Short mmCIF file of C-alpha atoms and ligand atoms in Angstrom, two decimals:
data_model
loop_
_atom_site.label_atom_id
_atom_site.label_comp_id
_atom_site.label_asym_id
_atom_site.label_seq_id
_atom_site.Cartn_x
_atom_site.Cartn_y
_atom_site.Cartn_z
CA UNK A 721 130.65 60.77 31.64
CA UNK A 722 128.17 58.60 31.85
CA UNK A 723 127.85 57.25 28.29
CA UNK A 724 129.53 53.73 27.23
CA UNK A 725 131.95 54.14 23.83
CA UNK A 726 129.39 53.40 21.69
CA UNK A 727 130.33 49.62 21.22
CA UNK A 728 128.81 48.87 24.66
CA UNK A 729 132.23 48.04 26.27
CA UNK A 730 132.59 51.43 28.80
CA UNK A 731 129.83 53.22 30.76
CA UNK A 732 130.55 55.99 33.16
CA UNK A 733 127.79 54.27 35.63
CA UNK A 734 128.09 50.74 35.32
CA UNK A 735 125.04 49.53 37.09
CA UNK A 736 126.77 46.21 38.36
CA UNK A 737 129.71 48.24 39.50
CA UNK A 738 127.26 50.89 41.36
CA UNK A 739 125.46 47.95 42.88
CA UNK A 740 128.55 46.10 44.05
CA UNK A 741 129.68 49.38 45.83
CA UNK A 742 126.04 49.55 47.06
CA UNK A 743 126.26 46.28 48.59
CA UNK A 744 130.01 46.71 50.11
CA UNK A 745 129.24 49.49 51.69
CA UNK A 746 125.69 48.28 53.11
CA UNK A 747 127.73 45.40 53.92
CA UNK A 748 130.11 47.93 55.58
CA UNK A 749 127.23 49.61 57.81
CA UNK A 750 125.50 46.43 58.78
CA UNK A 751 129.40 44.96 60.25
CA UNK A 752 129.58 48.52 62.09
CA UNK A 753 126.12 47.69 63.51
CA UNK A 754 126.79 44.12 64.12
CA UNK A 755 129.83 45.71 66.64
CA UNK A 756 127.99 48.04 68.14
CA UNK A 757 124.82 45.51 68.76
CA UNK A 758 127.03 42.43 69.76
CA UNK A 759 126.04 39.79 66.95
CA UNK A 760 129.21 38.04 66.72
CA UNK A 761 129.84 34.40 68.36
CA UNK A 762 132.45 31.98 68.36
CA UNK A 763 131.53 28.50 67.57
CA UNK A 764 134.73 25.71 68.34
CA UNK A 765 135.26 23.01 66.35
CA UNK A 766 137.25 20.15 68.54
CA UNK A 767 140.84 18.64 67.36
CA UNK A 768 141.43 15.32 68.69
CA UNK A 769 144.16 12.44 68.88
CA UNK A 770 144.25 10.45 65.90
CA UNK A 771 145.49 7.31 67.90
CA UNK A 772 142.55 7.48 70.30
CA UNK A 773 139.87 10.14 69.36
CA UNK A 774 140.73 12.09 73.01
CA UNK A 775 140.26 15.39 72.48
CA UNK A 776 143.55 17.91 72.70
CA UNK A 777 142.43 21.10 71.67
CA UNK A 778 139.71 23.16 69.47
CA UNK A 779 139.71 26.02 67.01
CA UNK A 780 137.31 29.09 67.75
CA UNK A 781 135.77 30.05 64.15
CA UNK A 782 133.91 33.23 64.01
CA UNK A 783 130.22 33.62 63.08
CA UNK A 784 128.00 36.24 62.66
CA UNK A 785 124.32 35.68 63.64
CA UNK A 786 122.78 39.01 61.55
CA UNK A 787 119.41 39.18 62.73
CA UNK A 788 117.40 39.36 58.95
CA UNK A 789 120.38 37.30 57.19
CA UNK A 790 120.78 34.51 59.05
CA UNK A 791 124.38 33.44 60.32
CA UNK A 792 127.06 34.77 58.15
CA UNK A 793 129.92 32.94 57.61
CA UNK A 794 133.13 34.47 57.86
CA UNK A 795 134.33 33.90 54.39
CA UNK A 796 131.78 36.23 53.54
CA UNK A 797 132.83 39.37 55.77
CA UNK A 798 136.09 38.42 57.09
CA UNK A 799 137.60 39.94 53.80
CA UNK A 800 135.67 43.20 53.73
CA UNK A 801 136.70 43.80 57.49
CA UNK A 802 140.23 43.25 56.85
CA UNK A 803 140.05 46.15 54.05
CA UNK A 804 138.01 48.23 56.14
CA UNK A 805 140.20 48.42 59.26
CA UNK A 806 137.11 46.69 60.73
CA UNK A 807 138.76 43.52 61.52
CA UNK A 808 141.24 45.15 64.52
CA UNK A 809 137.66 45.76 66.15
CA UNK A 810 136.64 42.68 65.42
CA UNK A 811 139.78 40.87 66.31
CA UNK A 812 139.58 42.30 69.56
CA UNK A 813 136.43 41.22 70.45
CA UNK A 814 137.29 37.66 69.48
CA UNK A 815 140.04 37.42 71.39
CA UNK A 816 137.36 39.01 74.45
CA UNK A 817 135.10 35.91 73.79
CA UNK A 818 136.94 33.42 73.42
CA UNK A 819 138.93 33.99 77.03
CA UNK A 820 135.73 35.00 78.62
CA UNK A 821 134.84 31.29 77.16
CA UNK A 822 137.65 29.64 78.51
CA UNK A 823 136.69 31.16 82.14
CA UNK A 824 133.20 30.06 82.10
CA UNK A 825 134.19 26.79 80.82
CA UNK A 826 136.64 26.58 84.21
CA UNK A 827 133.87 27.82 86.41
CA UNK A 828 131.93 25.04 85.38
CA UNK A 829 134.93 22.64 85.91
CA UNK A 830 134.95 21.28 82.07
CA UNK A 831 137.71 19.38 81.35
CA UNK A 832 140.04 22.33 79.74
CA UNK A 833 142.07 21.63 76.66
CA UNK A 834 143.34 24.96 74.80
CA UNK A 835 141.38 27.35 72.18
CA UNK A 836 143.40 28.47 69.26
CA UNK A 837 142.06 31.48 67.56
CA UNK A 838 142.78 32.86 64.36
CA UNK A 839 144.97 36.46 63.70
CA UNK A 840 144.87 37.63 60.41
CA UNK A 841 148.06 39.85 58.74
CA UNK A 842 146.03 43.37 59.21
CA UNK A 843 146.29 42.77 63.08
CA UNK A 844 149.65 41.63 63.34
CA UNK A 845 150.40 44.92 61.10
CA UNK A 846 149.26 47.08 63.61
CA UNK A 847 151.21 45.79 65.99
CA UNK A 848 148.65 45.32 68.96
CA UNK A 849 148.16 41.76 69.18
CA UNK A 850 150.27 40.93 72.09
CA UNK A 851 148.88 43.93 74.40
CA UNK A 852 145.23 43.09 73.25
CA UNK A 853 145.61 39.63 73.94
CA UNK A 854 147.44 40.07 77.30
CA UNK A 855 144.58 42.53 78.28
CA UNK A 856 141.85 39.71 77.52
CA UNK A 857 143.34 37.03 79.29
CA UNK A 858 144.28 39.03 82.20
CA UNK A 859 140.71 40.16 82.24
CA UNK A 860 139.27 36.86 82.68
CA UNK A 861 141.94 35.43 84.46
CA UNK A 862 143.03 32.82 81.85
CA UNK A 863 146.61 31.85 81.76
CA UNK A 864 148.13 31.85 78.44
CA UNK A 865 148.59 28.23 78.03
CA UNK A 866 144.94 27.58 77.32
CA UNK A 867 145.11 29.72 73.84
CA UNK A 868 146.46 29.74 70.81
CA UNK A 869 147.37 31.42 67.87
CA UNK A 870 146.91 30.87 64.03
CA UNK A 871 148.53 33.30 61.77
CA UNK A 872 148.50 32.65 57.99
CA UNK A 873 152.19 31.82 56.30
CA UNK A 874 151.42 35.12 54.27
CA UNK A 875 150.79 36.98 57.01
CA UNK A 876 153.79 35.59 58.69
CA UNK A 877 156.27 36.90 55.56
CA UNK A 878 155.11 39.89 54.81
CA UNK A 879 157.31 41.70 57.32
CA UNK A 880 159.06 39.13 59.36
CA UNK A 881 161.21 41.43 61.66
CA UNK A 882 157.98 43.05 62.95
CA UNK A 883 156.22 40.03 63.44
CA UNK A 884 159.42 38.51 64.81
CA UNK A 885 158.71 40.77 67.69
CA UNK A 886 155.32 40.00 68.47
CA UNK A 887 155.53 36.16 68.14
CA UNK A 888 157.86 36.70 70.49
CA UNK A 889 156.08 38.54 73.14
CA UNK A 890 153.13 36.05 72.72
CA UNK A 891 155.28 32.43 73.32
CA UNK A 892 156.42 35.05 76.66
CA UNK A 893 152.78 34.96 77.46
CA UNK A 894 152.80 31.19 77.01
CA UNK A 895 150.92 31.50 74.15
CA UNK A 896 151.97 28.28 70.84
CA UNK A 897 151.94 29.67 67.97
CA UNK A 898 150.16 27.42 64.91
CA UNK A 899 151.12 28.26 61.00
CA UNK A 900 147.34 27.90 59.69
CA UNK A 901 146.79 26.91 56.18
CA UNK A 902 150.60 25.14 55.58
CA UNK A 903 151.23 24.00 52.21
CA UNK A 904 149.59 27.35 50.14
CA UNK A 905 151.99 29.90 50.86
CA UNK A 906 155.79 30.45 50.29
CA UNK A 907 157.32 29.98 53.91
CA UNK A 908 160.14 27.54 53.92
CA UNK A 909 160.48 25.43 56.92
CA UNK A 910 163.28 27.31 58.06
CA UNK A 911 161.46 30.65 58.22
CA UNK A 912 158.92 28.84 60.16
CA UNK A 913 161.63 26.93 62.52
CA UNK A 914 163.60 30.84 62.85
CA UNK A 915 159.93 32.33 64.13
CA UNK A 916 159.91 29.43 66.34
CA UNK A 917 156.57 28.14 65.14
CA UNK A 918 154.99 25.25 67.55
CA UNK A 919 152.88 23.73 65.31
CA UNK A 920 152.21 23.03 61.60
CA UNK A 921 148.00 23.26 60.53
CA UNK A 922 148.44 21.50 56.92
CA UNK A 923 145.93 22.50 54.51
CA UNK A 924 143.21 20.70 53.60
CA UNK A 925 143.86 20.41 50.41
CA UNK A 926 146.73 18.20 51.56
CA UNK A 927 144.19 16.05 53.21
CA UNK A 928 141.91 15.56 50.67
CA UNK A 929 144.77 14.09 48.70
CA UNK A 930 145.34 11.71 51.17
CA UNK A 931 144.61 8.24 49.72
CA UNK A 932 143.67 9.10 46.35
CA UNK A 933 147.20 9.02 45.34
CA UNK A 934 150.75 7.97 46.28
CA UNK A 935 152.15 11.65 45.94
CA UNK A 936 149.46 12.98 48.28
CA UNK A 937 150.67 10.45 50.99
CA UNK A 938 154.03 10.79 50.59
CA UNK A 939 153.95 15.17 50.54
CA UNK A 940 151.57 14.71 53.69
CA UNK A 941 154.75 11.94 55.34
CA UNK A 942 157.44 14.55 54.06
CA UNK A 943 155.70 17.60 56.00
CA UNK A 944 155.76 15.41 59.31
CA UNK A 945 158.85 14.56 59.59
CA UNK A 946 160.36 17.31 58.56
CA UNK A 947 158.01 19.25 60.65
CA UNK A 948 158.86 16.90 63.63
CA UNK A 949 162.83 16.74 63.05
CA UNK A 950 162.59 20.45 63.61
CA UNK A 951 160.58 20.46 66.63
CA UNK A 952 157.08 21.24 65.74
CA UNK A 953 153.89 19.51 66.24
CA UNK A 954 151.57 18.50 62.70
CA UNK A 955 147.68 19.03 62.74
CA UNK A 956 146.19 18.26 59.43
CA UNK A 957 142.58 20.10 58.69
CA UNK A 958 139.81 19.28 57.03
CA UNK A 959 139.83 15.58 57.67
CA UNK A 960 136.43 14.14 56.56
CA UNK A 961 136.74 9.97 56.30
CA UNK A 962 138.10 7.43 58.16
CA UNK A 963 140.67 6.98 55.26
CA UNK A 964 142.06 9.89 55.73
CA UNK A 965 142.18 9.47 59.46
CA UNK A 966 144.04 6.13 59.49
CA UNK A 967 146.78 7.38 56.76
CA UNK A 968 147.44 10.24 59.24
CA UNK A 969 147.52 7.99 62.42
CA UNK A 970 150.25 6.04 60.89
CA UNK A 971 152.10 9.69 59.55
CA UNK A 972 152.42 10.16 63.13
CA UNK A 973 150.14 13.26 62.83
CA UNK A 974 149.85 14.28 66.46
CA UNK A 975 146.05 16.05 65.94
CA UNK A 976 143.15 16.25 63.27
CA UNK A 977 140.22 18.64 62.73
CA UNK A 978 137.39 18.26 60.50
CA UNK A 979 134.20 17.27 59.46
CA UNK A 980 134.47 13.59 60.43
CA UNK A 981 135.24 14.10 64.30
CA UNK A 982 132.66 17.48 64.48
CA UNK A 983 131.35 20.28 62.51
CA UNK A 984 132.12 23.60 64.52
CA UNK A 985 129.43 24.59 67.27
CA UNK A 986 128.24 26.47 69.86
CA UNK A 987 129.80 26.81 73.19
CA UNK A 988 126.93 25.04 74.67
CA UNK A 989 127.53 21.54 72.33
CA UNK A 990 131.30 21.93 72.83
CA UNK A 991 130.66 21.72 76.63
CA UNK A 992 129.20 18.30 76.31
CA UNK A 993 131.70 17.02 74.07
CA UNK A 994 134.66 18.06 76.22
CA UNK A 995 132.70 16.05 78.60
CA UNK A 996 132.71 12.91 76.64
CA UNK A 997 136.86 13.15 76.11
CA UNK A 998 137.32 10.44 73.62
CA UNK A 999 135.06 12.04 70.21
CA UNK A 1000 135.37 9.19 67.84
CA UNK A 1001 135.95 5.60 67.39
CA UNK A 1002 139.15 5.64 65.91
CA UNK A 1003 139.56 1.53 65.97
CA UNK A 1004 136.76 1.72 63.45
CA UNK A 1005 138.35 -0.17 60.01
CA UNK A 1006 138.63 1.37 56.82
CA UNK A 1007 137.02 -1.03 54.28
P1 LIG B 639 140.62 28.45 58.87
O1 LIG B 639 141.21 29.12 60.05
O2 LIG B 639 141.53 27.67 57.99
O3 LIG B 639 139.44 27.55 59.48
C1 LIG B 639 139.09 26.29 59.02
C2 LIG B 639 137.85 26.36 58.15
O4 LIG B 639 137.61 25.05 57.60
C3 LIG B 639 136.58 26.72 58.93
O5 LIG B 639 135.74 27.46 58.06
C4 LIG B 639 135.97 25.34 59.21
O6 LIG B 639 134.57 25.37 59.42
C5 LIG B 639 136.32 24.62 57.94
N1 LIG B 639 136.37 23.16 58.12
C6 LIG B 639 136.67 22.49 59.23
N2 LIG B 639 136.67 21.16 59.02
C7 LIG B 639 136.36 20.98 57.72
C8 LIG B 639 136.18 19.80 56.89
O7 LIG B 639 136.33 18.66 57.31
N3 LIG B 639 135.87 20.03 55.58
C9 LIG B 639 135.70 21.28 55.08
N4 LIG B 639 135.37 21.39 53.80
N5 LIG B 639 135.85 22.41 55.83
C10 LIG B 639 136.18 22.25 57.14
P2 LIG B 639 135.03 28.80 58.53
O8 LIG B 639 134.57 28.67 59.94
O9 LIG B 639 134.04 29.17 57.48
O10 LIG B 639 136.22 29.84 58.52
C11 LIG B 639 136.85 30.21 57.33
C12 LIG B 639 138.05 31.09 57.56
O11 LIG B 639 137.67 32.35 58.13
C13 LIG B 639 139.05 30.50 58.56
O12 LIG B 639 139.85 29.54 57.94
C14 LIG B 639 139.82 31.74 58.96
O13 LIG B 639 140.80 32.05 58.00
C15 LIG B 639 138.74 32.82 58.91
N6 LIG B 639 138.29 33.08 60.29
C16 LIG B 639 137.42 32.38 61.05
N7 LIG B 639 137.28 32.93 62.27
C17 LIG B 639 138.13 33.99 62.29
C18 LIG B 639 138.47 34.97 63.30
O14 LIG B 639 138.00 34.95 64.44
N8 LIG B 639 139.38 35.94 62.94
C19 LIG B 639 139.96 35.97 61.70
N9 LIG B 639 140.83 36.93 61.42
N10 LIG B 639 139.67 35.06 60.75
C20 LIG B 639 138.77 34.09 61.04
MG1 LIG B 640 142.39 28.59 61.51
MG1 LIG B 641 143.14 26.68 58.23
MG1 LIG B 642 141.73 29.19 55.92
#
């Protein structure tokens, strides 16, 4: 052990493998720590009307504000907490913030419009998302109505009958149910129709298409009817120019997310916004 095969192809104690395990599992330490010492936040990025810029709803994104690093995104940790276990902890606590963010919002009488937040596979697989989330609203007295849920379409088909159940128990709570990252998985709309989806969030790849050709356009028009024949609402993400947003206003896209409306922030920022109602110009011409 130890020695490579003498062409330089095989050692024992490849240094880059020893330091990636290094950093995972510093990586892994530092996430229990950032638990333990409360350095997660939720920033919310706002979804509005396309037909008016109103504001309908917002997305709570995770962040994690390490105290040497810097904020983290979750692209960067998100993965490493799902193979850990880490993320049911995790999961929990976002579900914790977010209501408790939804009650102080109330309390200061901002307008309300509901939070979705995002459930990855690993949670549903454990079966605990409908008690946890129960628990959290009931502890800050939030009805169910003012959150959401986005679930992958991979997490949704890797064991349907299970997660049949629990989608189920959440719509009891009141709770729609969004299908995040449409378009780069498998699900058929049927699937999506039998687990009673309410809403469709089209990935952004979708929306970057929009414009530059006539196949983007015309996938992105396919999705919304179909989506709307069968009774569920279309939100496209990632929606950066005012291009984009006047293709999907006359799709009949009922809400957009992106860039071009707001970049995701604090609570504090989101309070002002919710104040303003009506987030961006939409009458604005595209050249
Ligand atoms: P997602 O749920 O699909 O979230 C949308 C991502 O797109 C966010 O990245 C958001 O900042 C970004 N985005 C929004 N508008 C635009 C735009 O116009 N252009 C571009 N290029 N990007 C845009 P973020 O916040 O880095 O989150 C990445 C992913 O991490 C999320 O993808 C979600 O899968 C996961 N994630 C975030 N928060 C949580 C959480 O609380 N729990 C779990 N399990 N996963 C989370
Ligand atoms: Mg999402
Ligand atoms: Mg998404
Ligand atoms: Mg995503």
């Amino acid at each position: 052990a130890g020695k490579n095969d003498g062409k330089g192809r095989y050692r024992f104690f490849d240094p880059t493998l020893s330091n990636s395990l290094r950093a995972r599992s510093r990586l892994k330490q530092n996430l229990m720590e950032a638990i333990e010492d409360d350095q997660f936040v939720l920033h919310y990025q706002p979804r509005v009307d396309p037909r008016d810029g109103r504001l309908l709803s917002m997305e709570a994104l995770l962040r994690w504000q390490h105290p040497a690093l810097g904020m983290v995104p979750p692209g960067e940790f998100i993965p490493l907490a799902e193979s850990t276990g880490m993320i049911l902890r995790i999961g929990e606590l976002v579900m914790d913030k977010a209501c408790a963010q939804v009650a102080a919002w109330r309390s200061e009488g901002a307008p309300l419009v509901p939070v979705s937040i995002n459930v990855s596979a690993r949670q549903f697989q454990r079966g605990l998302v409908p008690q946890q989330l129960a628990a959290a609203l009931a502890r800050h007295g939030v009805p169910g109505s003012l959150v959401e849920v986005e679930i992958t379409e991979s997490a949704m088909m890797s064991d349907q009958d299970a997660i049949l159940a629990e989608l189920a128990e959440l719509r009891a709570l009141g709770i729609k149910l969004h299908v995040d990252d449409f378009g780069t998985g498998y699900s058929s709309l049927s699937q999506l129709q039998r687990l009673r989806m309410d809403v469709l969030k089209v990935d952004r790849a979708f929306t970057a298409e929009l414009g530059k050709s006539n196949e983007g356009t015309v996938f992105f028009q396919a999705i919304v009817s179909m989506a709307h024949a069968l009774g569920m609402g279309v939100v496209a993400e990632g929606v950066e120019t005012m291009e984009q947003l006047a293709i999907l206003r006359g799709l009949g896209c009922n809400e957009v997310q992106g860039f071009l409306v707001a970049r995701p922030m604090p609570a504090r920022e989101m309070a002002q916004m919710m104040k303003r109602r009506y987030l961006i110009d939409t009458a604005v011409r595209v050249a």
